[in-house]
Tab-separated table of C-alpha atoms in Angstrom:
chain	number	residue	atom	x	y	z
P	1	MET	CA	-25.953	-40.319	12.500
P	2	SER	CA	-25.573	-37.652	15.150
P	3	ASN	CA	-23.153	-34.798	15.617
P	4	LYS	CA	-21.016	-37.152	17.727
P	5	GLN	CA	-19.169	-37.948	14.516
P	6	PRO	CA	-15.638	-36.559	14.864
P	7	LEU	CA	-16.034	-34.667	11.576
P	8	LEU	CA	-19.140	-32.883	12.817
P	9	LYS	CA	-17.810	-31.688	16.164
P	10	PRO	CA	-17.129	-27.943	16.442
P	11	ILE	CA	-13.592	-26.668	16.827
P	12	THR	CA	-11.847	-23.337	17.349
P	13	ILE	CA	-8.865	-22.669	15.094
P	14	GLY	CA	-6.977	-19.656	16.328
P	15	ALA	CA	-9.448	-16.793	16.487
P	16	VAL	CA	-12.127	-18.552	14.401
P	17	GLU	CA	-14.877	-20.818	15.735
P	18	LEU	CA	-16.011	-23.512	13.299
P	19	LYS	CA	-19.314	-25.412	13.482
P	20	ASN	CA	-17.696	-28.620	12.205
P	21	ARG	CA	-14.362	-30.012	11.017
P	22	VAL	CA	-15.407	-30.557	7.405
P	23	VAL	CA	-13.297	-28.110	5.391
P	24	MET	CA	-13.831	-27.211	1.758
P	25	ALA	CA	-10.382	-27.557	0.205
P	26	PRO	CA	-9.024	-24.899	-2.178
P	27	LEU	CA	-10.081	-25.856	-5.696
P	28	THR	CA	-9.022	-24.149	-8.914
P	29	ARG	CA	-12.203	-23.917	-11.022
P	30	CYS	CA	-11.319	-21.304	-13.724
P	31	ARG	CA	-14.611	-19.386	-13.676
P	32	ALA	CA	-13.386	-15.764	-13.640
P	33	THR	CA	-14.161	-14.955	-17.251
P	34	ASN	CA	-14.297	-11.135	-17.087
P	35	GLU	CA	-11.553	-8.714	-18.053
P	36	HIS	CA	-10.452	-8.085	-14.447
P	37	GLN	CA	-10.158	-11.772	-13.408
P	38	ALA	CA	-12.660	-10.979	-10.666
P	39	PRO	CA	-15.224	-13.223	-8.955
P	40	ASP	CA	-18.784	-12.700	-10.181
P	41	ASP	CA	-22.283	-13.961	-9.353
P	42	LYS	CA	-21.292	-17.538	-10.212
P	43	HIS	CA	-18.651	-17.452	-7.488
P	44	VAL	CA	-21.113	-15.977	-5.003
P	45	ASP	CA	-23.570	-18.818	-5.606
P	46	TYR	CA	-20.893	-21.519	-5.650
P	47	TYR	CA	-19.359	-20.633	-2.305
P	48	THR	CA	-22.656	-19.790	-0.638
P	49	GLN	CA	-24.036	-23.214	-1.565
P	50	ARG	CA	-21.134	-24.715	0.408
P	51	ALA	CA	-21.384	-22.495	3.485
P	52	GLY	CA	-22.306	-25.546	5.582
P	53	ALA	CA	-18.589	-26.369	5.681
P	54	GLY	CA	-16.893	-25.600	8.958
P	55	LEU	CA	-14.425	-23.614	6.870
P	56	ILE	CA	-14.238	-22.748	3.185
P	57	ILE	CA	-10.770	-22.192	1.733
P	58	THR	CA	-11.127	-20.446	-1.604
P	59	GLU	CA	-9.459	-21.369	-4.840
P	60	GLY	CA	-5.891	-20.155	-5.045
P	61	SER	CA	-5.990	-16.418	-5.778
P	62	GLU	CA	-3.057	-14.799	-7.538
P	63	VAL	CA	-1.314	-12.115	-5.492
P	64	SER	CA	-0.116	-10.146	-8.540
P	65	GLU	CA	0.031	-10.173	-12.318
P	66	LYS	CA	3.414	-11.888	-12.089
P	67	ALA	CA	1.848	-14.659	-9.989
P	68	ARG	CA	-0.343	-15.838	-12.879
P	69	GLY	CA	-0.106	-19.201	-14.566
P	70	TYR	CA	-3.647	-20.391	-15.270
P	71	PRO	CA	-6.537	-18.927	-17.262
P	72	PHE	CA	-9.729	-17.530	-15.742
P	73	VAL	CA	-8.443	-17.553	-12.144
P	74	ALA	CA	-9.789	-14.906	-9.762
P	75	GLY	CA	-6.948	-12.876	-8.271
P	76	ILE	CA	-6.718	-10.532	-5.284
P	77	PHE	CA	-4.556	-7.715	-6.667
P	78	ASN	CA	-6.999	-5.180	-8.159
P	79	ASP	CA	-10.081	-3.276	-7.001
P	80	ALA	CA	-12.521	-5.277	-9.121
P	81	GLN	CA	-11.248	-8.502	-7.563
P	82	VAL	CA	-11.609	-7.099	-4.050
P	83	GLN	CA	-15.153	-6.006	-4.825
P	84	GLY	CA	-16.002	-9.413	-6.290
P	85	TRP	CA	-14.598	-11.289	-3.307
P	86	THR	CA	-16.437	-8.944	-0.931
P	87	LYS	CA	-19.732	-10.113	-2.399
P	88	VAL	CA	-18.667	-13.742	-1.955
P	89	VAL	CA	-17.623	-13.209	1.666
P	90	ASP	CA	-20.769	-11.269	2.588
P	91	SER	CA	-22.983	-13.985	1.130
P	92	VAL	CA	-21.107	-16.800	2.915
P	93	HIS	CA	-21.274	-14.880	6.197
P	94	ASN	CA	-25.023	-14.394	5.739
P	95	GLU	CA	-25.276	-18.196	5.795
P	96	ALA	CA	-23.161	-18.389	8.979
P	97	GLY	CA	-20.165	-19.713	7.051
P	98	LYS	CA	-16.467	-19.008	7.591
P	99	ILE	CA	-14.119	-18.414	4.686
P	100	PHE	CA	-10.349	-18.003	4.211
P	101	LEU	CA	-8.698	-16.791	0.998
P	102	GLN	CA	-5.786	-18.820	-0.357
P	103	LEU	CA	-2.887	-16.599	-1.470
P	104	TRP	CA	-1.118	-17.991	-4.554
P	105	HIS	CA	1.927	-17.401	-6.733
P	106	VAL	CA	2.718	-20.110	-9.288
P	107	GLY	CA	6.343	-19.117	-9.924
P	108	ARG	CA	7.936	-21.175	-12.705
P	109	THR	CA	4.744	-23.235	-13.234
P	110	SER	CA	3.648	-20.747	-15.865
P	111	LEU	CA	4.317	-19.655	-19.439
P	112	PRO	CA	5.587	-16.429	-21.032
P	113	ASP	CA	2.091	-16.217	-22.565
P	114	TYR	CA	0.787	-15.037	-19.183
P	115	HIS	CA	3.483	-12.369	-18.809
P	116	ASN	CA	3.521	-10.472	-22.118
P	117	GLY	CA	6.295	-12.703	-23.378
P	118	GLU	CA	8.528	-12.301	-20.324
P	119	LEU	CA	9.837	-15.296	-18.419
P	120	PRO	CA	8.072	-16.551	-15.282
P	121	TRP	CA	9.934	-15.980	-12.010
P	122	ALA	CA	11.452	-18.705	-9.834
P	123	PRO	CA	14.160	-19.181	-7.190
P	124	SER	CA	16.555	-20.481	-9.862
P	125	ALA	CA	16.689	-20.863	-13.624
P	126	VAL	CA	15.516	-24.490	-13.669
P	127	ASN	CA	12.834	-25.592	-16.129
P	128	PRO	CA	10.153	-27.765	-14.452
P	129	GLU	CA	9.859	-29.630	-17.790
P	130	ILE	CA	6.096	-30.013	-17.730
P	131	GLU	CA	3.296	-29.359	-20.186
P	132	HIS	CA	1.102	-26.356	-19.434
P	133	ARG	CA	-1.890	-24.646	-21.043
P	134	ASN	CA	-2.018	-21.000	-22.012
P	135	ALA	CA	-5.131	-18.809	-21.819
P	136	LEU	CA	-6.294	-20.124	-25.188
P	137	GLY	CA	-6.162	-23.701	-23.976
P	138	GLU	CA	-3.122	-24.543	-26.091
P	139	LYS	CA	-0.658	-27.042	-24.620
P	140	LYS	CA	2.917	-25.802	-24.425
P	141	GLN	CA	6.123	-26.884	-22.751
P	142	THR	CA	7.344	-24.780	-19.858
P	143	VAL	CA	10.479	-22.710	-20.285
P	144	THR	CA	13.541	-22.036	-18.174
P	145	PRO	CA	12.362	-19.338	-15.760
P	146	HIS	CA	14.054	-16.138	-14.659
P	147	ALA	CA	16.003	-16.508	-11.401
P	148	MET	CA	14.636	-13.881	-9.044
P	149	THR	CA	16.939	-11.106	-7.909
P	150	MET	CA	16.982	-9.941	-4.289
P	151	GLU	CA	14.871	-6.964	-5.283
P	152	GLU	CA	12.328	-9.210	-6.984
P	153	ILE	CA	12.129	-11.489	-3.950
P	154	HIS	CA	11.452	-8.490	-1.722
P	155	GLN	CA	8.899	-7.183	-4.217
P	156	THR	CA	7.081	-10.517	-4.189
P	157	VAL	CA	7.003	-10.590	-0.387
P	158	LYS	CA	5.385	-7.142	-0.467
P	159	GLU	CA	2.847	-8.386	-3.031
P	160	PHE	CA	1.796	-11.176	-0.665
P	161	GLY	CA	1.426	-8.535	2.044
P	162	GLN	CA	-0.705	-6.308	-0.190
P	163	ALA	CA	-2.825	-9.275	-1.244
P	164	ALA	CA	-3.465	-10.041	2.433
P	165	ALA	CA	-4.475	-6.416	2.971
P	166	ASN	CA	-6.895	-6.745	0.058
P	167	ALA	CA	-8.306	-9.944	1.588
P	168	LYS	CA	-8.794	-8.117	4.866
P	169	LYS	CA	-10.623	-5.331	3.033
P	170	ALA	CA	-12.886	-7.920	1.398
P	171	GLY	CA	-13.851	-9.218	4.839
P	172	PHE	CA	-12.262	-12.682	4.819
P	173	ASP	CA	-12.016	-14.460	8.172
P	174	GLY	CA	-8.395	-15.285	7.415
P	175	VAL	CA	-5.961	-16.355	4.717
P	176	GLU	CA	-4.045	-19.478	3.763
P	177	ILE	CA	-0.527	-19.270	2.349
P	178	HIS	CA	-0.280	-21.617	-0.650
P	179	SER	CA	3.174	-23.056	-0.068
P	180	SER	CA	2.659	-26.452	-1.693
P	181	ASN	CA	1.986	-28.291	-4.970
P	182	GLY	CA	5.162	-27.188	-6.699
P	183	TYR	CA	4.333	-23.467	-6.815
P	184	LEU	CA	6.635	-20.565	-5.968
P	185	ILE	CA	7.087	-20.963	-2.209
P	186	HIS	CA	7.411	-24.732	-2.586
P	187	GLN	CA	10.043	-24.129	-5.269
P	188	PHE	CA	12.166	-22.364	-2.649
P	189	PHE	CA	11.879	-25.459	-0.407
P	190	ASN	CA	13.157	-27.967	-2.972
P	191	ASN	CA	16.828	-28.688	-3.681
P	192	GLN	CA	16.271	-29.276	-7.393
P	193	SER	CA	14.291	-26.094	-8.062
P	194	ASN	CA	16.291	-23.921	-5.643
P	195	LEU	CA	20.013	-23.828	-6.488
P	196	ARG	CA	20.677	-20.488	-4.798
P	197	THR	CA	23.870	-19.916	-2.819
P	198	ASP	CA	22.672	-16.750	-1.039
P	199	GLN	CA	20.494	-16.425	2.080
P	200	TYR	CA	17.527	-18.007	0.250
P	201	GLY	CA	19.188	-21.312	-0.632
P	202	GLY	CA	21.213	-24.168	0.780
P	203	SER	CA	20.392	-24.717	4.442
P	204	PRO	CA	16.867	-25.465	5.716
P	205	GLU	CA	16.818	-22.056	7.400
P	206	ASN	CA	17.687	-20.311	4.145
P	207	LYS	CA	15.206	-22.306	2.044
P	208	ALA	CA	12.446	-21.433	4.543
P	209	ARG	CA	13.363	-17.731	4.704
P	210	PHE	CA	11.064	-16.653	1.841
P	211	PHE	CA	8.089	-18.363	3.493
P	212	PHE	CA	8.669	-16.718	6.865
P	213	GLU	CA	9.194	-13.284	5.289
P	214	ILE	CA	5.816	-13.712	3.563
P	215	LEU	CA	4.255	-14.732	6.872
P	216	GLU	CA	5.587	-11.553	8.484
P	217	ALA	CA	4.207	-9.431	5.631
P	218	ILE	CA	0.760	-11.022	5.952
P	219	LYS	CA	0.777	-10.380	9.720
P	220	GLU	CA	0.521	-6.668	8.980
P	221	SER	CA	-3.125	-7.356	8.027
P	222	PHE	CA	-4.063	-10.571	9.858
P	223	PRO	CA	-2.873	-11.845	13.237
P	224	GLU	CA	-1.190	-15.236	13.168
P	225	ASN	CA	-4.290	-16.911	14.585
P	226	ARG	CA	-6.151	-16.028	11.384
P	227	ILE	CA	-3.428	-17.396	9.081
P	228	GLY	CA	-3.040	-20.964	7.851
P	229	CYS	CA	-0.508	-22.499	5.493
P	230	ARG	CA	-0.660	-25.417	3.103
P	231	LEU	CA	2.301	-27.760	2.692
P	232	ASN	CA	2.857	-30.885	0.612
P	233	PRO	CA	5.850	-32.776	2.037
P	234	SER	CA	5.372	-35.879	-0.110
P	235	LEU	CA	4.940	-34.324	-3.558
P	236	ASN	CA	7.136	-36.202	-6.020
P	237	GLY	CA	7.128	-36.041	-9.806
P	238	VAL	CA	4.034	-33.797	-9.900
P	239	PHE	CA	3.898	-30.112	-10.911
P	240	GLY	CA	7.589	-30.336	-11.792
P	241	ILE	CA	8.742	-31.060	-8.219
P	242	HIS	CA	10.814	-34.148	-7.420
P	243	GLY	CA	11.621	-35.275	-3.908
P	244	THR	CA	15.210	-35.512	-2.737
P	245	PRO	CA	16.664	-37.339	0.276
P	246	ASP	CA	16.314	-34.196	2.393
P	247	THR	CA	12.662	-33.541	1.475
P	248	ILE	CA	11.099	-34.991	4.613
P	249	PRO	CA	13.905	-33.730	6.920
P	250	PHE	CA	13.355	-30.214	5.524
P	251	PHE	CA	9.614	-30.340	6.215
P	252	ASP	CA	10.322	-31.783	9.669
P	253	TYR	CA	12.415	-28.665	10.305
P	254	LEU	CA	9.815	-26.308	8.851
P	255	ILE	CA	6.803	-27.758	10.648
P	256	HIS	CA	8.669	-28.009	13.946
P	257	ARG	CA	9.565	-24.337	13.575
P	258	LEU	CA	5.908	-23.466	12.992
P	259	ASN	CA	5.293	-24.426	16.617
P	260	ASP	CA	6.808	-21.039	17.449
P	261	HIS	CA	3.928	-19.341	15.632
P	262	ASN	CA	0.301	-19.190	16.736
P	263	LEU	CA	-1.197	-20.140	13.369
P	264	ALA	CA	-4.860	-21.036	12.882
P	265	TYR	CA	-3.752	-24.330	11.329
P	266	VAL	CA	-1.229	-26.181	9.202
P	267	HIS	CA	-2.816	-27.855	6.164
P	268	LEU	CA	-0.994	-30.952	4.887
P	269	SER	CA	-1.633	-33.169	1.870
P	270	GLU	CA	-1.234	-36.920	1.815
P	271	PRO	CA	0.613	-38.209	-1.294
P	272	PHE	CA	-1.155	-37.663	-4.619
P	273	THR	CA	0.468	-40.804	-5.989
P	274	ASN	CA	1.818	-44.074	-4.608
P	275	VAL	CA	5.184	-43.337	-2.995
P	276	SER	CA	5.837	-46.771	-1.519
P	277	ASP	CA	8.778	-47.284	-3.878
P	278	VAL	CA	10.443	-44.007	-2.872
P	279	LYS	CA	12.094	-44.703	0.464
P	280	PHE	CA	12.659	-41.110	1.505
P	281	LEU	CA	9.039	-40.008	1.105
P	282	GLU	CA	6.330	-40.454	3.723
P	283	SER	CA	3.103	-42.206	2.763
P	284	HIS	CA	1.320	-41.345	6.044
P	285	ILE	CA	1.791	-37.610	6.347
P	286	ALA	CA	-0.789	-36.983	9.102
P	287	LYS	CA	0.597	-39.759	11.285
P	288	HIS	CA	4.167	-38.538	10.745
P	289	TYR	CA	3.522	-34.874	11.558
P	290	ARG	CA	0.986	-35.172	14.360
P	291	PRO	CA	3.732	-35.749	16.972
P	292	ILE	CA	5.785	-32.892	15.527
P	293	TYR	CA	3.152	-30.151	15.179
P	294	LYS	CA	1.374	-28.985	18.333
P	295	GLY	CA	-1.265	-26.740	16.732
P	296	ASN	CA	-4.365	-27.516	14.655
P	297	LEU	CA	-3.497	-29.987	11.917
P	298	MET	CA	-5.609	-30.197	8.750
P	299	ILE	CA	-5.172	-33.085	6.332
P	300	ASN	CA	-6.486	-33.717	2.814
P	301	SER	CA	-6.225	-35.805	-0.359
P	302	GLN	CA	-8.675	-38.588	-1.175
P	303	PHE	CA	-10.421	-38.764	2.203
P	304	ASP	CA	-14.031	-39.907	2.399
P	305	HIS	CA	-16.636	-39.973	5.172
P	306	ASP	CA	-15.208	-42.996	6.975
P	307	SER	CA	-11.508	-42.221	6.589
P	308	GLY	CA	-12.133	-38.588	7.548
P	309	ASN	CA	-13.807	-39.599	10.796
P	310	LYS	CA	-11.086	-42.151	11.442
P	311	VAL	CA	-8.111	-39.804	11.062
P	312	ILE	CA	-9.663	-37.392	13.590
P	313	GLU	CA	-10.786	-40.139	15.966
P	314	GLU	CA	-7.276	-41.610	15.995
P	315	GLY	CA	-5.874	-38.192	16.883
P	316	ASN	CA	-3.776	-37.782	13.735
P	317	ALA	CA	-5.593	-34.641	12.514
P	318	ASP	CA	-8.026	-32.043	13.816
P	319	LEU	CA	-9.749	-31.169	10.530
P	320	VAL	CA	-10.163	-32.807	7.126
P	321	ALA	CA	-10.326	-30.884	3.840
P	322	PHE	CA	-12.433	-32.370	1.036
P	323	GLY	CA	-12.068	-31.337	-2.594
P	324	LYS	CA	-13.887	-33.307	-5.273
P	325	LEU	CA	-16.600	-34.415	-2.849
P	326	PHE	CA	-17.437	-30.753	-2.227
P	327	ILE	CA	-17.686	-30.089	-5.960
P	328	SER	CA	-20.556	-32.534	-6.437
P	329	ASN	CA	-22.028	-32.358	-2.918
P	330	PRO	CA	-22.523	-28.701	-1.955
P	331	ASP	CA	-24.199	-29.825	1.294
P	332	LEU	CA	-21.446	-32.323	2.167
P	333	PRO	CA	-21.587	-31.953	5.996
P	334	HIS	CA	-25.365	-32.503	5.925
P	335	ARG	CA	-24.915	-35.629	3.819
P	336	PHE	CA	-22.308	-36.880	6.285
P	337	GLU	CA	-24.741	-36.255	9.140
P	338	CYS	CA	-27.499	-38.189	7.349
P	339	ASN	CA	-25.108	-40.901	6.157
P	340	ALA	CA	-26.534	-40.180	2.706
P	341	VAL	CA	-25.261	-41.398	-0.643
P	342	LEU	CA	-22.775	-38.969	-2.155
P	343	ALA	CA	-23.216	-37.623	-5.688
P	344	ASP	CA	-20.541	-38.248	-8.307
P	345	TRP	CA	-18.652	-35.385	-9.932
P	346	ASN	CA	-18.190	-34.676	-13.614
P	347	GLN	CA	-14.474	-34.217	-14.154
P	348	ASP	CA	-15.051	-32.793	-17.653
P	349	THR	CA	-16.441	-29.616	-16.062
P	350	PHE	CA	-13.769	-29.090	-13.395
P	351	TYR	CA	-12.038	-26.307	-15.369
P	352	SER	CA	-14.696	-25.284	-17.861
P	353	GLN	CA	-16.487	-21.950	-17.793
P	354	GLY	CA	-20.101	-21.218	-16.953
P	355	ARG	CA	-22.382	-22.760	-14.352
P	356	GLU	CA	-22.438	-26.358	-15.574
P	357	GLY	CA	-20.614	-28.540	-13.094
P	358	TYR	CA	-20.189	-25.515	-10.835
P	359	THR	CA	-23.445	-24.314	-9.291
P	360	ASP	CA	-25.891	-26.901	-10.652
P	361	TYR	CA	-25.203	-29.851	-8.309
P	362	PRO	CA	-28.360	-30.322	-6.173
P	363	VAL	CA	-28.518	-30.492	-2.393
P	364	LEU	CA	-29.833	-33.681	-0.848
P	365	GLU	CA	-33.483	-32.592	-0.557
P	366	LEU	CA	-33.691	-31.535	-4.211
P	367	GLU	CA	-31.949	-34.700	-5.287
P	368	LYS	CA	-34.511	-36.796	-3.435
P	369	ALA	CA	-37.392	-34.764	-4.865
P	370	ASN	CA	-36.148	-35.326	-8.414
P	371	ASN	CA	-35.783	-39.090	-7.978
């Protein structure tokens, strides 16, 4: 195949020129095993191996200690983390790659174990009622979180701003705001997790206020055309979030409003599960939001070579983010270009530590040589 494939055509997103439209999706891999939760040489190798992507979006990186909710995740709130990410960015840039850092706060999707026994923070005191693992790998039930005060909301906005400043210092090409998958920002969007009656709850404008305040804080370090955001309009019954009749209307409001901002892209996820029996949820997110959003639209969730080309060719998205396929195929764009067979992933090593299932998947040439 030639570079006439839609996936392999270059594109400019905001201020960043990409060599193709094959994006490495943000993937939590739990490999930061040192005392500072900082990236190390494993991370450098892992991301550098995948620098053939038009854009790499890193694993979600916690913006503060209070943002934590998973073990062995590399954050972006201390000097060691900045230094570790700097090595990753420099190595990716040496291979002509582009890389954004995903800024993450899990909110109520956490345990007191991660916060010295204190409750996780959330918009309202509503337990997500899910099972979660602590740093020792023990399964526990989530607890009713602490409803954030005004001061704590403002503090968290500042922490996102500082995390963006740290990402800028590390040399990232841009950042992505993780506002999906049932984590803190998404919790503000949802009527069941956000019961507030102040300026952060109730109306669509109020529920979106926290997101836009974070966007403004990040703009102190990155211009809008180097900022993306990830949204999951159709999430239902996953990560403690349940859709309500106003779910899609709220995201229609939010994404329409994003037309007033010159973002690098908006990153949307198709449903994780079958939503055909839930009338108020969309099962074709890209097709629904393409007419609404006028900027660069990125789509992900279970796309392959053919469906990725198709969604771009039909005009429903501009870029496609691939997750699991990038885990087991570090040279994924090259394999697409060659129409090569794709390697299978080992799900048992998704969240383990060490290099197995992380940096030991071969590129196509080595795979052929070993067969």
